[in-house]
Coordinates of N, CA and C in Angstrom, one line a residue:
M157 N 123.4 143.6 120.2 CA 123.2 142.0 120.3 C 122.2 141.6 119.2
Q158 N 121.2 142.2 119.0 CA 120.1 141.8 118.0 C 120.9 142.0 116.4
T159 N 121.7 143.2 116.5 CA 122.3 143.3 115.1 C 123.2 142.2 114.8
A160 N 123.9 141.9 115.8 CA 124.9 140.8 115.8 C 124.3 139.5 115.4
V161 N 123.4 139.0 115.9 CA 122.6 138.0 115.7 C 122.1 137.9 114.1
G162 N 121.6 139.2 113.9 CA 121.1 139.2 112.5 C 122.1 139.2 111.6
A163 N 123.1 139.6 111.8 CA 124.3 139.5 111.0 C 124.8 138.1 110.9
V164 N 125.0 137.4 111.8 CA 125.1 136.0 111.7 C 124.2 135.1 111.1
E165 N 123.0 135.4 111.3 CA 121.9 134.7 110.3 C 122.1 135.1 109.0
A166 N 122.4 136.3 108.7 CA 122.6 136.6 107.2 C 123.8 136.1 106.6
D167 N 125.0 135.8 107.6 CA 126.1 135.3 106.9 C 125.8 133.6 106.8
V168 N 124.8 133.2 107.7 CA 124.5 131.7 107.4 C 123.8 131.5 106.1
V169 N 122.6 132.2 106.1 CA 122.0 132.3 104.8 C 122.9 132.2 103.5
Q170 N 123.7 133.3 103.5 CA 124.8 133.6 102.3 C 125.5 132.3 102.2
T171 N 126.0 131.8 103.3 CA 126.7 130.6 103.2 C 125.9 129.4 102.7
R172 N 124.8 129.2 103.1 CA 124.0 128.2 102.6 C 123.8 128.3 100.9
A173 N 123.5 129.6 100.7 CA 123.3 129.9 99.2 C 124.5 129.5 98.2
T174 N 125.6 129.6 98.9 CA 126.8 129.3 98.2 C 127.4 127.8 98.3
T175 N 126.6 127.3 99.5 CA 127.3 126.1 99.6 C 126.3 124.8 99.0
Y176 N 125.1 125.0 99.0 CA 124.1 124.1 98.3 C 124.2 124.1 96.9
N177 N 124.0 122.9 96.3 CA 123.8 122.9 94.8 C 122.3 122.8 94.5
D178 N 121.7 124.0 94.6 CA 120.3 123.9 94.2 C 119.9 124.0 92.6
K179 N 120.9 124.1 91.9 CA 120.8 124.3 90.2 C 120.1 123.0 90.0
V180 N 120.7 121.6 90.3 CA 120.1 120.5 89.8 C 118.7 120.2 90.3
V181 N 118.7 120.8 91.8 CA 117.1 120.5 92.4 C 116.2 121.3 91.4
R182 N 116.6 122.6 90.8 CA 115.5 123.3 90.3 C 115.2 122.8 88.9
Q183 N 116.2 122.2 88.3 CA 116.1 121.4 87.0 C 115.2 120.2 87.2
F184 N 115.3 119.5 88.1 CA 114.4 118.2 88.3 C 113.0 118.8 88.7
A185 N 113.0 119.8 89.7 CA 111.6 120.4 89.6 C 110.9 120.9 88.6
L186 N 111.5 121.5 87.5 CA 110.9 122.1 86.5 C 110.5 120.9 85.7
M187 N 111.3 119.8 85.3 CA 111.0 118.7 84.6 C 109.8 117.8 85.2
T188 N 109.9 117.9 86.4 CA 108.7 117.2 87.4 C 107.4 117.7 86.7
V189 N 107.3 119.1 86.6 CA 106.1 119.6 86.1 C 105.8 119.4 84.7
V190 N 106.9 119.4 84.1 CA 106.6 119.2 82.5 C 106.2 117.7 82.2
W191 N 106.9 116.8 82.7 CA 106.5 115.5 82.7 C 105.3 114.9 83.2
G192 N 104.9 115.7 84.2 CA 103.5 115.5 84.9 C 102.4 116.0 83.9
I193 N 102.5 117.0 83.4 CA 101.9 117.4 82.3 C 101.5 116.4 81.1
V194 N 102.8 116.1 80.6 CA 102.9 115.2 79.3 C 102.2 114.0 79.8
G195 N 102.6 113.2 81.0 CA 102.1 111.9 81.3 C 100.6 111.8 81.5
M196 N 100.1 112.9 82.2 CA 98.8 112.9 82.2 C 97.8 113.3 81.2
L197 N 98.5 114.0 80.3 CA 97.8 114.5 79.0 C 97.6 113.0 78.1
V198 N 98.7 112.1 78.0 CA 98.6 111.2 77.5 C 97.6 110.1 78.0
G199 N 97.5 110.3 79.4 CA 96.3 109.4 80.1 C 95.2 109.9 79.7
V200 N 94.9 111.1 79.4 CA 93.5 111.7 79.0 C 93.2 111.2 77.5
I201 N 94.2 111.2 76.6 CA 94.0 110.7 75.5 C 93.7 109.3 75.1
I202 N 94.4 108.3 76.2 CA 94.0 107.1 75.9 C 92.8 106.7 76.6
A203 N 92.3 107.5 77.7 CA 91.1 107.4 78.1 C 89.9 107.6 77.2
A204 N 90.3 108.8 76.6 CA 89.2 109.2 75.4 C 89.2 108.2 74.2
Q205 N 90.1 107.4 74.0 CA 90.1 106.3 73.1 C 89.3 105.3 73.5
L206 N 89.1 105.0 74.6 CA 88.3 103.9 75.1 C 86.8 104.2 74.8
I207 N 86.5 105.4 74.5 CA 85.1 106.1 74.2 C 85.0 106.2 72.9
W208 N 86.0 106.8 72.2 CA 86.3 107.1 70.8 C 87.5 106.4 70.3
P209 N 87.5 105.2 69.8 CA 88.7 104.4 69.4 C 89.3 105.0 68.1
A210 N 88.4 105.9 67.3 CA 88.9 106.5 66.0 C 90.0 107.5 66.3
L211 N 90.1 107.9 67.8 CA 91.0 108.9 68.0 C 92.7 108.3 67.7
N212 N 92.8 107.1 67.5 CA 94.2 106.7 67.2 C 94.4 107.0 65.7
F213 N 93.5 107.4 64.8 CA 93.5 107.9 63.5 C 94.2 106.8 62.6
D214 N 94.1 105.5 62.9 CA 94.7 104.5 62.3 C 96.1 104.3 62.2
L215 N 96.7 105.1 63.2 CA 98.2 105.1 63.1 C 98.8 104.3 64.3
P216 N 99.7 103.3 63.9 CA 99.9 102.3 65.0 C 100.7 102.7 66.2
W217 N 101.4 103.9 66.0 CA 102.1 104.6 67.1 C 101.2 105.3 68.1
L218 N 99.9 105.5 67.6 CA 98.9 106.1 68.4 C 97.9 105.2 69.0
T219 N 98.0 103.8 68.9 CA 97.0 103.0 69.4 C 97.1 102.8 70.9
Y220 N 96.2 102.6 71.4 CA 96.0 102.5 73.0 C 97.1 101.5 73.6
S221 N 97.3 100.6 72.8 CA 98.4 99.5 73.4 C 99.9 100.0 73.3
R222 N 100.1 101.0 72.6 CA 101.2 101.6 72.7 C 101.5 102.7 73.5
L223 N 100.3 103.5 73.6 CA 100.4 104.8 74.5 C 100.2 104.5 76.0
R224 N 99.5 103.4 76.2 CA 99.5 103.1 77.6 C 100.8 103.0 78.4
P225 N 101.7 102.0 77.8 CA 102.8 102.0 78.6 C 103.6 103.4 78.6
L226 N 103.3 104.2 77.4 CA 104.0 105.6 77.6 C 103.4 106.5 78.7
H227 N 102.0 106.2 78.9 CA 101.6 106.9 79.9 C 102.3 106.4 81.2
T228 N 102.1 105.3 81.5 CA 102.5 104.8 83.0 C 104.0 105.1 83.3
N229 N 104.7 104.9 82.2 CA 106.3 105.2 82.2 C 106.5 106.8 82.5
A230 N 105.6 107.5 81.7 CA 105.8 108.9 82.0 C 105.5 109.6 83.3
V231 N 104.2 108.9 83.9 CA 103.6 109.4 85.2 C 104.8 108.6 86.4
I232 N 105.0 107.5 86.3 CA 105.8 106.8 87.3 C 107.2 107.3 87.3
F233 N 107.8 107.1 86.1 CA 109.5 107.3 86.1 C 109.7 108.8 85.7
A234 N 109.0 109.3 84.7 CA 109.4 110.7 84.5 C 108.9 111.6 85.4
F235 N 107.8 111.5 85.8 CA 106.9 112.7 86.8 C 107.7 112.2 88.2
G236 N 107.2 111.0 88.6 CA 107.5 110.7 89.9 C 109.1 110.6 90.1
G237 N 109.8 110.1 89.2 CA 111.3 109.9 89.2 C 112.1 111.1 89.4
S238 N 111.6 112.2 88.6 CA 112.1 113.4 88.7 C 111.8 114.0 90.0
A239 N 110.8 114.0 90.4 CA 110.5 114.6 91.8 C 111.1 113.8 92.9
L240 N 111.3 112.5 92.7 CA 111.9 111.9 94.0 C 113.5 112.2 93.8
I241 N 114.1 112.0 92.8 CA 115.6 112.5 92.7 C 115.8 113.9 93.0
G242 N 115.0 114.7 92.5 CA 115.1 116.1 92.9 C 115.0 116.6 94.4
T243 N 114.1 115.9 95.0 CA 113.8 116.0 96.2 C 114.8 115.5 97.2
S244 N 115.4 114.2 96.9 CA 116.2 113.7 97.8 C 117.7 114.4 97.7
L245 N 118.0 114.9 96.5 CA 119.3 115.9 96.7 C 119.0 117.1 97.3
Y246 N 117.9 117.7 97.3 CA 117.6 118.7 98.3 C 117.8 118.4 99.7
V247 N 117.0 117.4 100.0 CA 116.7 116.9 101.4 C 118.2 116.6 102.0
A248 N 118.9 115.9 101.4 CA 120.2 115.2 101.6 C 121.3 116.5 101.9
Q249 N 121.3 117.6 101.2 CA 122.1 118.5 101.5 C 121.6 119.6 102.7
R250 N 120.4 119.5 102.9 CA 119.7 120.3 104.0 C 120.0 119.7 105.3
T251 N 119.7 118.4 105.3 CA 119.9 117.6 106.5 C 121.2 117.2 107.1
C252 N 122.1 117.2 105.9 CA 123.6 116.7 106.2 C 124.2 118.0 106.3
H253 N 123.8 119.2 106.1 CA 124.5 120.5 106.2 C 125.8 120.5 105.2
T254 N 125.7 120.0 104.1 CA 126.8 120.1 103.2 C 126.3 120.0 101.6
R255 N 127.2 120.5 100.8 CA 127.0 120.3 99.5 C 126.9 118.9 99.1
L256 N 126.3 118.7 97.6 CA 126.3 117.3 97.1 C 127.8 116.6 97.0
F257 N 127.9 115.6 96.8 CA 129.2 114.8 96.7 C 129.8 115.2 95.5
S258 N 129.0 115.3 94.4 CA 129.7 115.9 93.2 C 128.9 116.5 92.3
D259 N 129.1 117.8 91.9 CA 128.3 118.6 91.2 C 128.2 118.2 89.7
G260 N 129.3 117.7 89.2 CA 129.4 117.1 88.0 C 128.5 115.9 87.7
L261 N 128.7 115.0 88.8 CA 127.9 113.6 88.7 C 126.3 113.9 88.8
A262 N 126.2 114.9 89.7 CA 124.7 115.2 89.8 C 124.0 115.8 88.5
S263 N 124.9 116.4 87.8 CA 124.5 117.2 86.5 C 124.2 116.0 85.5
F264 N 125.2 114.9 85.5 CA 124.9 114.1 84.9 C 123.7 113.0 85.0
V265 N 123.5 112.9 86.4 CA 122.3 112.1 86.6 C 120.9 112.9 86.1
F266 N 120.9 114.2 86.1 CA 119.9 114.9 85.6 C 119.6 114.7 83.9
W267 N 120.7 115.0 83.5 CA 120.5 114.9 81.8 C 120.7 113.4 81.5
G268 N 121.1 112.5 82.2 CA 120.9 111.1 81.9 C 119.6 110.6 82.0
W269 N 118.8 111.2 83.2 CA 117.6 110.7 83.5 C 116.5 111.1 82.1
Q270 N 116.8 112.4 81.9 CA 116.0 113.0 80.9 C 116.2 112.3 79.6
L271 N 117.5 111.9 79.3 CA 117.7 111.1 78.1 C 117.0 109.8 78.0
V272 N 116.9 108.9 79.3 CA 116.1 107.9 79.6 C 114.7 108.1 79.1
I273 N 114.2 109.3 79.5 CA 112.9 109.5 79.2 C 112.3 109.8 77.9
V274 N 113.2 110.5 77.3 CA 113.1 110.9 75.7 C 113.2 109.7 75.1
L275 N 114.1 108.8 75.3 CA 114.2 107.6 74.5 C 113.0 106.6 74.8
A276 N 112.5 106.6 75.9 CA 111.2 105.9 76.1 C 110.2 106.5 75.4
A277 N 110.0 107.9 75.3 CA 108.8 108.5 74.6 C 109.1 108.2 73.1
I278 N 110.4 107.8 72.6 CA 110.4 107.5 71.3 C 110.1 106.0 70.8
S279 N 110.7 105.1 71.9 CA 110.7 103.9 71.6 C 109.2 103.0 71.9
L280 N 108.6 103.6 73.0 CA 107.2 102.8 73.4 C 106.3 103.1 72.1
P281 N 106.1 104.4 71.7 CA 105.1 104.3 70.5 C 105.7 103.7 69.0
M282 N 106.9 103.3 69.3 CA 107.3 102.5 68.0 C 107.0 101.0 68.0
G283 N 106.7 100.5 69.2 CA 106.5 99.3 69.4 C 107.8 98.5 70.0
W284 N 108.7 99.3 70.3 CA 110.0 98.5 70.7 C 110.0 98.4 72.3
T285 N 109.5 97.2 72.7 CA 109.2 96.8 74.1 C 109.6 95.5 74.4
S286 N 109.8 95.3 75.8 CA 110.3 94.1 76.2 C 109.1 93.2 76.8
S287 N 107.8 94.0 76.7 CA 106.4 93.4 77.0 C 106.3 93.2 78.5
K288 N 107.3 93.5 79.4 CA 107.0 93.6 80.9 C 106.6 94.9 81.4
E289 N 105.4 94.6 82.0 CA 104.6 95.9 82.5 C 105.7 96.5 83.5
Y290 N 105.7 98.0 83.3 CA 106.5 99.0 84.0 C 108.0 98.7 83.7
A291 N 108.4 97.8 83.0 CA 109.6 97.6 82.7 C 109.7 97.3 81.2
E292 N 109.1 98.1 80.4 CA 108.8 97.7 79.1 C 110.2 98.0 78.1
L293 N 110.8 99.0 78.7 CA 112.1 99.6 78.0 C 113.0 98.6 77.4
E294 N 113.6 98.6 76.3 CA 114.3 97.6 75.6 C 115.9 97.9 76.4
W295 N 116.6 96.6 76.0 CA 118.0 96.6 76.7 C 118.9 97.8 76.7
P296 N 119.0 98.4 75.6 CA 120.0 99.7 75.5 C 119.8 100.7 76.6
I297 N 118.2 101.0 76.9 CA 117.8 101.9 77.5 C 118.0 101.5 79.2
D298 N 117.7 100.1 79.3 CA 118.0 99.6 80.6 C 119.5 99.6 81.2
L299 N 120.2 99.5 80.1 CA 121.7 99.9 80.6 C 121.9 101.3 81.0
L300 N 121.3 102.2 80.1 CA 121.5 103.6 80.4 C 120.8 103.8 81.9
I301 N 119.7 103.5 82.2 CA 119.2 103.4 83.4 C 120.1 103.0 84.5
A302 N 120.6 101.8 84.5 CA 121.6 101.4 85.3 C 122.9 102.2 85.7
V303 N 123.2 102.9 84.5 CA 124.5 103.8 84.7 C 124.1 105.1 85.7
V304 N 123.0 105.4 85.2 CA 122.4 106.7 85.7 C 122.2 106.5 87.2
W305 N 121.6 105.4 87.5 CA 121.4 105.0 88.7 C 122.3 104.8 89.7
V306 N 123.2 104.2 89.1 CA 124.6 104.0 90.0 C 125.1 105.6 90.3
A307 N 125.3 106.3 89.3 CA 125.6 107.7 89.5 C 124.9 108.4 90.6
Y308 N 123.5 108.2 90.6 CA 122.6 108.9 91.4 C 122.9 108.3 93.0
A309 N 123.1 107.0 93.0 CA 123.4 106.6 94.4 C 124.8 107.0 94.7
I310 N 125.7 107.2 94.0 CA 127.0 107.7 94.4 C 126.9 109.0 94.8
V311 N 126.0 109.9 94.4 CA 125.9 111.4 94.6 C 125.1 111.3 96.0
F312 N 124.0 110.5 96.2 CA 123.3 110.6 97.4 C 124.0 109.9 98.6
F313 N 124.5 108.8 98.4 CA 125.3 108.3 99.6 C 126.6 109.0 99.8
G314 N 127.1 109.6 98.7 CA 128.4 110.3 99.0 C 128.2 111.5 99.8
T315 N 126.9 112.0 99.6 CA 126.7 113.4 100.4 C 126.4 112.9 101.8
L316 N 125.7 111.8 102.0 CA 125.6 111.3 103.5 C 126.8 111.1 104.1
A317 N 127.7 110.5 103.2 CA 129.0 110.1 103.8 C 129.8 111.3 104.4
K318 N 129.6 112.4 103.8 CA 130.3 113.6 104.2 C 129.7 114.6 105.0
R319 N 128.5 114.1 105.5 CA 127.6 115.0 106.3 C 128.4 115.6 107.4
R320 N 128.0 117.0 107.8 CA 128.5 117.4 108.9 C 127.8 117.4 110.4
V321 N 126.9 116.5 110.4 CA 126.2 116.0 111.7 C 126.3 114.5 111.8
S322 N 126.2 114.2 113.0 CA 126.4 112.6 113.1 C 125.0 111.9 112.9
H323 N 123.9 112.7 113.1 CA 122.4 111.9 112.8 C 122.1 111.9 111.3
I324 N 121.6 110.7 110.8 CA 121.0 110.7 109.5 C 119.6 110.9 109.6
Y325 N 119.2 111.9 109.2 CA 117.6 112.2 109.3 C 116.9 111.2 108.6
V326 N 115.6 110.9 109.3 CA 114.7 109.7 108.8 C 114.6 109.7 107.3
A327 N 114.1 111.0 106.8 CA 113.9 111.1 105.3 C 115.0 110.3 104.4
N328 N 116.2 110.5 104.9 CA 117.3 109.8 104.2 C 117.4 108.4 104.2
W329 N 116.8 107.6 105.4 CA 116.8 106.3 105.2 C 115.8 105.8 104.3
F330 N 114.4 106.4 104.2 CA 113.6 106.0 103.1 C 114.1 106.3 101.7
Y331 N 114.9 107.3 101.5 CA 115.3 107.5 100.2 C 116.4 106.4 99.9
G332 N 117.1 106.3 101.0 CA 118.2 105.2 100.7 C 117.8 103.9 100.3
G333 N 116.7 103.4 101.2 CA 116.1 102.2 100.8 C 115.4 102.3 99.4
F334 N 114.8 103.3 99.1 CA 114.2 103.4 97.8 C 115.5 103.2 96.7
I335 N 116.4 103.9 96.9 CA 117.5 103.8 95.7 C 118.1 102.6 95.7
L336 N 118.4 101.9 96.8 CA 119.1 100.4 96.9 C 118.1 99.2 96.3
T337 N 116.9 99.3 96.7 CA 116.1 98.3 96.3 C 115.6 98.5 94.9
V338 N 115.4 99.6 94.5 CA 115.0 99.9 92.9 C 116.3 99.3 92.2
A339 N 117.6 99.7 92.5 CA 118.6 99.2 91.8 C 118.6 97.8 91.8
V340 N 118.3 96.9 92.9 CA 118.3 95.5 92.9 C 117.1 95.1 91.9
L341 N 115.9 95.5 91.9 CA 114.8 95.3 91.1 C 115.1 95.5 89.7
H342 N 115.7 96.5 89.3 CA 115.8 96.8 87.9 C 117.0 95.9 87.4
L343 N 118.1 95.7 88.1 CA 119.0 94.7 87.7 C 118.5 93.2 87.2
V344 N 117.8 92.6 88.5 CA 117.4 91.3 88.2 C 116.2 91.3 87.2
N345 N 115.2 92.2 87.2 CA 114.1 91.8 86.3 C 114.4 92.2 84.8
S346 N 115.4 93.2 84.5 CA 115.9 93.5 83.2 C 116.8 92.6 82.7
A347 N 117.3 91.6 83.3 CA 118.3 90.7 82.7 C 117.6 90.2 81.4
A348 N 118.5 90.3 80.4 CA 117.9 90.0 78.9 C 119.1 89.4 78.0
I349 N 118.7 88.5 76.9 CA 119.7 88.3 75.9 C 119.4 89.1 74.7
P350 N 120.0 90.1 74.4 CA 119.6 90.9 73.2 C 119.8 90.2 71.8
V351 N 119.1 90.3 70.8 CA 119.2 89.7 69.7 C 119.4 90.7 68.5
S352 N 119.0 92.1 68.8 CA 119.2 93.3 68.0 C 119.3 94.5 68.9
L353 N 119.3 95.8 68.2 CA 119.5 96.9 68.9 C 118.1 97.2 69.6
T354 N 117.1 96.7 69.1 CA 115.6 97.0 69.6 C 114.8 95.7 70.1
K355 N 115.5 94.8 70.3 CA 114.7 93.4 70.7 C 115.6 92.7 71.3
S356 N 115.2 92.1 72.6 CA 115.8 91.1 73.5 C 114.8 90.2 74.0
Y357 N 115.5 89.3 74.7 CA 114.4 88.0 75.3 C 114.8 88.0 76.9
S358 N 113.9 87.9 77.6 CA 114.2 87.7 79.0 C 115.1 86.6 79.3
A359 N 115.9 86.8 80.4 CA 117.0 85.9 80.5 C 116.1 84.6 81.4
Y360 N 115.0 84.9 81.8 CA 114.3 83.9 82.4 C 113.0 83.3 81.5
A361 N 112.5 82.2 82.0 CA 111.3 81.5 81.0 C 110.3 81.1 81.9
G362 N 109.1 81.1 81.1 CA 107.8 80.7 81.8 C 107.3 81.2 82.9
V363 N 107.1 80.5 84.0 CA 106.6 80.7 85.3 C 107.6 81.7 86.1
Q364 N 108.9 81.3 86.0 CA 109.9 82.0 86.5 C 110.0 83.6 86.0
D365 N 109.8 83.7 84.8 CA 109.8 85.0 84.3 C 108.6 85.7 84.8
A366 N 107.4 85.1 84.8 CA 106.5 85.8 85.4 C 106.5 86.0 86.7
M367 N 106.9 85.4 87.8 CA 107.2 85.5 89.0 C 108.1 86.7 89.3
I368 N 109.2 86.5 88.6 CA 110.3 87.7 88.9 C 109.8 89.1 88.2
Q369 N 108.8 89.0 87.2 CA 108.4 90.3 86.6 C 107.5 90.8 87.7
W370 N 106.6 90.1 88.6 CA 105.8 90.7 89.4 C 106.4 90.8 90.9
W371 N 107.5 90.2 91.1 CA 108.1 90.5 92.1 C 108.6 91.9 91.9
Y372 N 109.2 92.3 90.7 CA 109.6 93.5 90.2 C 108.6 94.4 90.4
G373 N 107.3 94.2 89.8 CA 106.1 94.9 89.8 C 105.5 95.5 91.1
H374 N 105.5 94.5 92.1 CA 104.8 94.9 93.3 C 105.9 95.5 94.2
N375 N 107.0 95.3 94.0 CA 108.2 95.8 95.0 C 108.5 97.2 94.2
A376 N 108.4 97.3 93.0 CA 108.3 98.8 92.4 C 107.3 99.7 93.1
V377 N 106.3 99.3 93.3 CA 105.2 100.0 93.9 C 105.5 100.3 95.4
R378 N 106.0 99.4 96.0 CA 106.3 99.5 97.4 C 107.5 100.5 97.7
F379 N 108.5 100.4 96.7 CA 109.8 101.2 97.1 C 109.8 102.5 96.2
F380 N 109.4 102.5 95.0 CA 109.4 103.7 94.1 C 108.5 104.6 94.6
L381 N 107.1 104.0 94.5 CA 106.1 104.9 94.8 C 105.4 104.9 96.2
T382 N 106.3 104.3 97.2 CA 105.8 104.3 98.5 C 107.0 104.7 99.4
A383 N 108.3 104.2 99.4 CA 109.3 104.4 100.5 C 109.8 105.8 100.0
G384 N 109.9 105.7 98.7 CA 110.7 107.3 98.2 C 109.7 108.5 98.5
F385 N 108.4 108.2 98.4 CA 107.6 109.5 98.7 C 107.3 109.7 100.1
L386 N 107.5 108.4 100.8 CA 107.6 108.7 102.4 C 108.7 109.5 102.8
G387 N 109.8 109.2 102.2 CA 111.2 110.0 102.6 C 110.7 111.6 102.3
M388 N 110.3 111.7 101.1 CA 109.7 113.2 100.9 C 108.8 113.8 101.9
M389 N 107.9 113.1 102.1 CA 106.7 113.4 103.2 C 107.6 113.7 104.6
Y390 N 108.5 112.8 104.8 CA 108.9 113.1 106.3 C 109.9 114.5 106.5
Y391 N 110.2 114.8 105.3 CA 110.9 116.3 105.3 C 110.1 117.2 105.1
F392 N 109.3 117.3 104.0 CA 108.5 118.5 103.5 C 107.3 118.7 104.6
V393 N 106.7 117.8 105.0 CA 105.5 117.8 105.7 C 105.7 118.5 107.1
P394 N 106.4 118.0 107.9 CA 107.1 118.7 109.1 C 107.4 120.1 109.0
K395 N 108.2 120.1 107.8 CA 108.8 121.7 107.3 C 107.6 122.7 107.2
Q396 N 106.7 122.2 106.6 CA 105.4 123.0 106.1 C 104.6 123.2 107.4
A397 N 104.5 122.3 108.3 CA 103.3 122.2 109.3 C 103.6 123.3 110.5

């Protein structure tokens, strides 16, 4: 009897190993570590510049004002974003007992998100910025973010739609809220009128622009840095407890 149970468990483990797409999860996990190191290293550099301003070596792309948005974007969106996307795809598969909705689309989400990060790392030190805090990236990168985010939503919600259990685990509700709300925040706040490939002006003006920017800023903290990570905790903390 025990042998039979052991065989069944082995079959289940083998089935899970071949059913779940863990490649994209591992890719996001690896880049989470990489971008975490990079983002925090930039933070150390700009902190040191507050004591020794000469550390910018009189180079415009190494000044505090250009490296500070690079630091915040790297920590929030590169480090945090990679962690959230990777864990959400892991949790969705485990709690829905099914493979990701589309392996190809999941791969596109990974490479697309990394491209966004690399473009940010190039454009921000160059001074190509919309000047909106936490939304500094210019319109071509904003468009790429929108495309990648839609693909991510399709993969995540598509996986939930084909789940093999009726119950939707609580972590997925937090991840879902994070995905939908961040999409709305990005689309509204990043609305702009392009005047060149590296410059655009906000679609809003004056007080309205400031209000929308910080409607975005505070809700980005609530949903990107809070709801998403609560989803992560609702799965991994009980799992390890």
